[in-house]
Amino acid sequence: MPPREPAKPQGRPRRADARRNHDLLLAAAKEVFAERGAGAPLDDVARRAGVGNATMYRHFPTRQELLIAVYSDEVTELCARGEALLAAEPPGDALFTWLEAFVAHVATKRELALALTDDRAGRRSELFDGWHESMRAIAEALLDRARRSGAVHPGVDAADLLALANGIALTGTGDSRTRRLLDLVRRGATG
């Protein structure tokens, strides 16, 4: 299931300059949010993209819409990486390479994801649930392939692997420790 994105207005396709501005804003927002957090001033995003505030607000009328676009793009990239790994690597390596990318995603995008949580009802938004389902689906596909090849134990569950990977990400231990912890998970999954 691909991540759901914010609804786009129906009508004429975007002009080339409008597509370019949208892409510049999205790239700038990724950088600014990574550097300064999800609450960074939107003026900084427009300035980094090299466009005016009016152009930014035409593409992303609210901070929430910009956050959604950035997070959606990040999840899409993570899932595309998993799809490529399904075809490119031995099954066990593919699974754990993707889990390492998942850990990096959770560790670096946590604040962005939390900014999208629907606090009014205490539930995650429909978009957020769709993104999580996309990540679960690619993890399950990679795991299923690894199980069929004998690279992991048949009883290993995708939800358990994602919970362990999430825990590793939340410890904020750094690259070498992350790899060590994922190696421990891998040894446990192959036993």
XYZ file of C-alpha atoms in Angstrom:
191
model
C 0.000 0.000 0.000
C 1.669 3.279 -1.076
C 1.659 6.183 1.372
C -1.267 8.511 1.035
C -0.511 12.072 0.161
C -2.502 15.240 0.676
C -5.219 15.771 -1.897
C -4.140 17.798 -4.885
C -6.544 20.213 -6.503
C -8.208 18.838 -9.620
C -7.846 20.655 -12.884
C -4.988 21.544 -15.125
C -1.604 19.920 -14.602
C 0.989 22.127 -12.919
C 3.195 24.290 -15.078
C 6.885 23.403 -15.169
C 7.839 26.391 -12.990
C 5.171 25.464 -10.426
C 6.471 21.874 -10.274
C 10.007 23.202 -9.898
C 8.972 25.537 -7.055
C 7.091 22.706 -5.334
C 10.173 20.475 -5.529
C 12.471 23.273 -4.316
C 10.169 23.947 -1.361
C 9.965 20.284 -0.460
C 13.763 19.861 -0.593
C 14.295 23.044 1.419
C 11.731 22.002 4.021
C 13.464 18.627 4.467
C 16.753 20.406 5.124
C 15.340 23.105 7.397
C 13.250 20.661 9.442
C 16.248 18.309 9.767
C 18.418 21.181 10.997
C 15.969 23.136 13.162
C 13.028 20.837 13.834
C 9.416 20.739 12.689
C 8.710 24.104 14.312
C 11.315 25.960 12.252
C 10.107 29.253 10.763
C 8.459 28.736 7.382
C 10.148 31.936 6.178
C 13.421 29.976 6.418
C 11.992 27.293 4.144
C 10.948 29.837 1.512
C 14.297 31.621 1.743
C 16.247 28.341 1.415
C 14.120 27.375 -1.617
C 14.765 30.763 -3.195
C 11.077 31.637 -3.485
C 8.829 34.175 -1.845
C 6.443 33.431 1.006
C 3.439 33.838 -1.282
C 4.771 31.098 -3.544
C 5.322 28.827 -0.559
C 1.799 29.378 0.770
C 0.311 28.766 -2.680
C 1.893 25.303 -2.642
C 1.543 24.614 1.095
C -1.168 26.802 2.658
C -0.389 25.548 6.188
C 2.568 24.214 8.138
C 0.639 20.967 8.525
C 0.407 20.507 4.736
C 4.147 21.111 4.369
C 4.918 18.645 7.180
C 2.645 16.076 5.532
C 4.382 16.515 2.184
C 7.855 16.176 3.731
C 6.970 13.136 5.834
C 5.126 11.490 2.939
C 8.182 11.944 0.736
C 10.434 10.433 3.422
C 8.187 7.376 3.829
C 7.955 6.966 0.063
C 11.768 6.964 -0.162
C 12.051 4.391 2.646
C 9.487 2.100 1.004
C 11.129 2.497 -2.419
C 14.416 1.460 -0.852
C 12.700 -1.674 0.449
C 11.207 -2.414 -2.979
C 14.652 -2.133 -4.545
C 16.102 -4.424 -1.889
C 13.449 -7.042 -2.676
C 15.009 -7.425 -6.101
C 18.654 -6.585 -5.487
C 20.090 -8.423 -2.520
C 20.091 -11.823 -0.817
C 16.938 -12.023 1.322
C 18.509 -11.865 4.806
C 20.814 -9.017 3.852
C 17.945 -7.154 2.187
C 15.785 -7.395 5.299
C 18.455 -6.160 7.681
C 19.729 -3.472 5.316
C 16.170 -2.111 5.202
C 15.783 -2.405 8.981
C 18.917 -0.282 9.350
C 17.335 2.330 7.050
C 14.113 2.076 9.084
C 16.062 2.719 12.310
C 17.671 5.796 10.731
C 14.233 6.982 9.562
C 12.685 6.640 13.032
C 15.694 8.225 14.738
C 15.831 11.249 12.442
C 12.140 11.731 11.594
C 10.589 11.165 15.028
C 9.942 14.857 15.718
C 8.433 15.280 12.271
C 6.151 12.273 12.798
C 5.093 13.498 16.231
C 4.203 16.883 14.743
C 1.654 15.033 12.583
C -0.055 13.210 15.440
C -3.697 14.166 15.887
C -3.591 15.259 19.527
C -7.204 16.452 19.657
C -8.579 12.935 19.691
C -5.471 11.210 21.017
C -5.282 9.128 17.812
C -2.975 9.111 14.863
C -4.331 10.616 11.703
C -5.508 8.510 8.799
C -2.451 9.630 6.830
C -0.111 8.555 9.606
C -1.767 5.155 9.797
C -1.428 4.782 6.023
C 2.274 5.571 6.190
C 2.779 3.053 8.971
C 0.889 0.448 6.967
C 3.208 1.096 4.000
C 6.261 0.524 6.169
C 4.736 -2.604 7.742
C 3.900 -3.964 4.285
C 7.445 -3.590 2.958
C 8.878 -5.061 6.169
C 6.530 -8.038 5.834
C 7.486 -8.555 2.175
C 11.192 -8.469 2.995
C 10.683 -10.769 5.989
C 8.539 -13.216 4.029
C 11.237 -13.483 1.380
C 13.917 -13.987 4.059
C 11.804 -16.672 5.777
C 11.225 -18.550 2.506
C 14.959 -18.579 1.810
C 15.744 -19.863 5.292
C 17.665 -16.698 6.187
C 15.472 -16.133 9.274
C 13.551 -18.399 11.606
C 9.981 -19.175 10.402
C 8.473 -17.831 13.643
C 9.933 -14.336 13.284
C 7.183 -11.723 13.067
C 7.393 -8.377 11.224
C 5.671 -6.502 14.061
C 8.282 -7.810 16.507
C 11.162 -6.823 14.216
C 9.731 -3.339 13.735
C 9.199 -2.944 17.496
C 12.818 -3.954 18.150
C 14.082 -1.646 15.384
C 11.959 1.185 16.780
C 13.451 0.600 20.231
C 16.958 0.730 18.784
C 16.124 4.015 17.041
C 14.740 5.581 20.209
C 17.923 4.838 22.166
C 19.822 7.284 19.949
C 23.006 5.268 20.322
C 24.812 6.159 17.088
C 25.713 4.261 13.927
C 28.146 1.680 15.331
C 25.908 0.806 18.287
C 22.873 0.658 15.993
C 24.646 -1.854 13.748
C 25.683 -3.900 16.798
C 22.130 -3.982 18.166
C 20.703 -4.906 14.749
C 23.301 -7.670 14.521
C 22.042 -9.021 17.850
C 18.487 -8.946 16.499
C 19.646 -10.699 13.331
C 21.409 -13.454 15.272
C 18.262 -13.956 17.336
C 16.091 -14.050 14.206
C 18.227 -16.682 12.527
C 18.293 -19.004 15.549
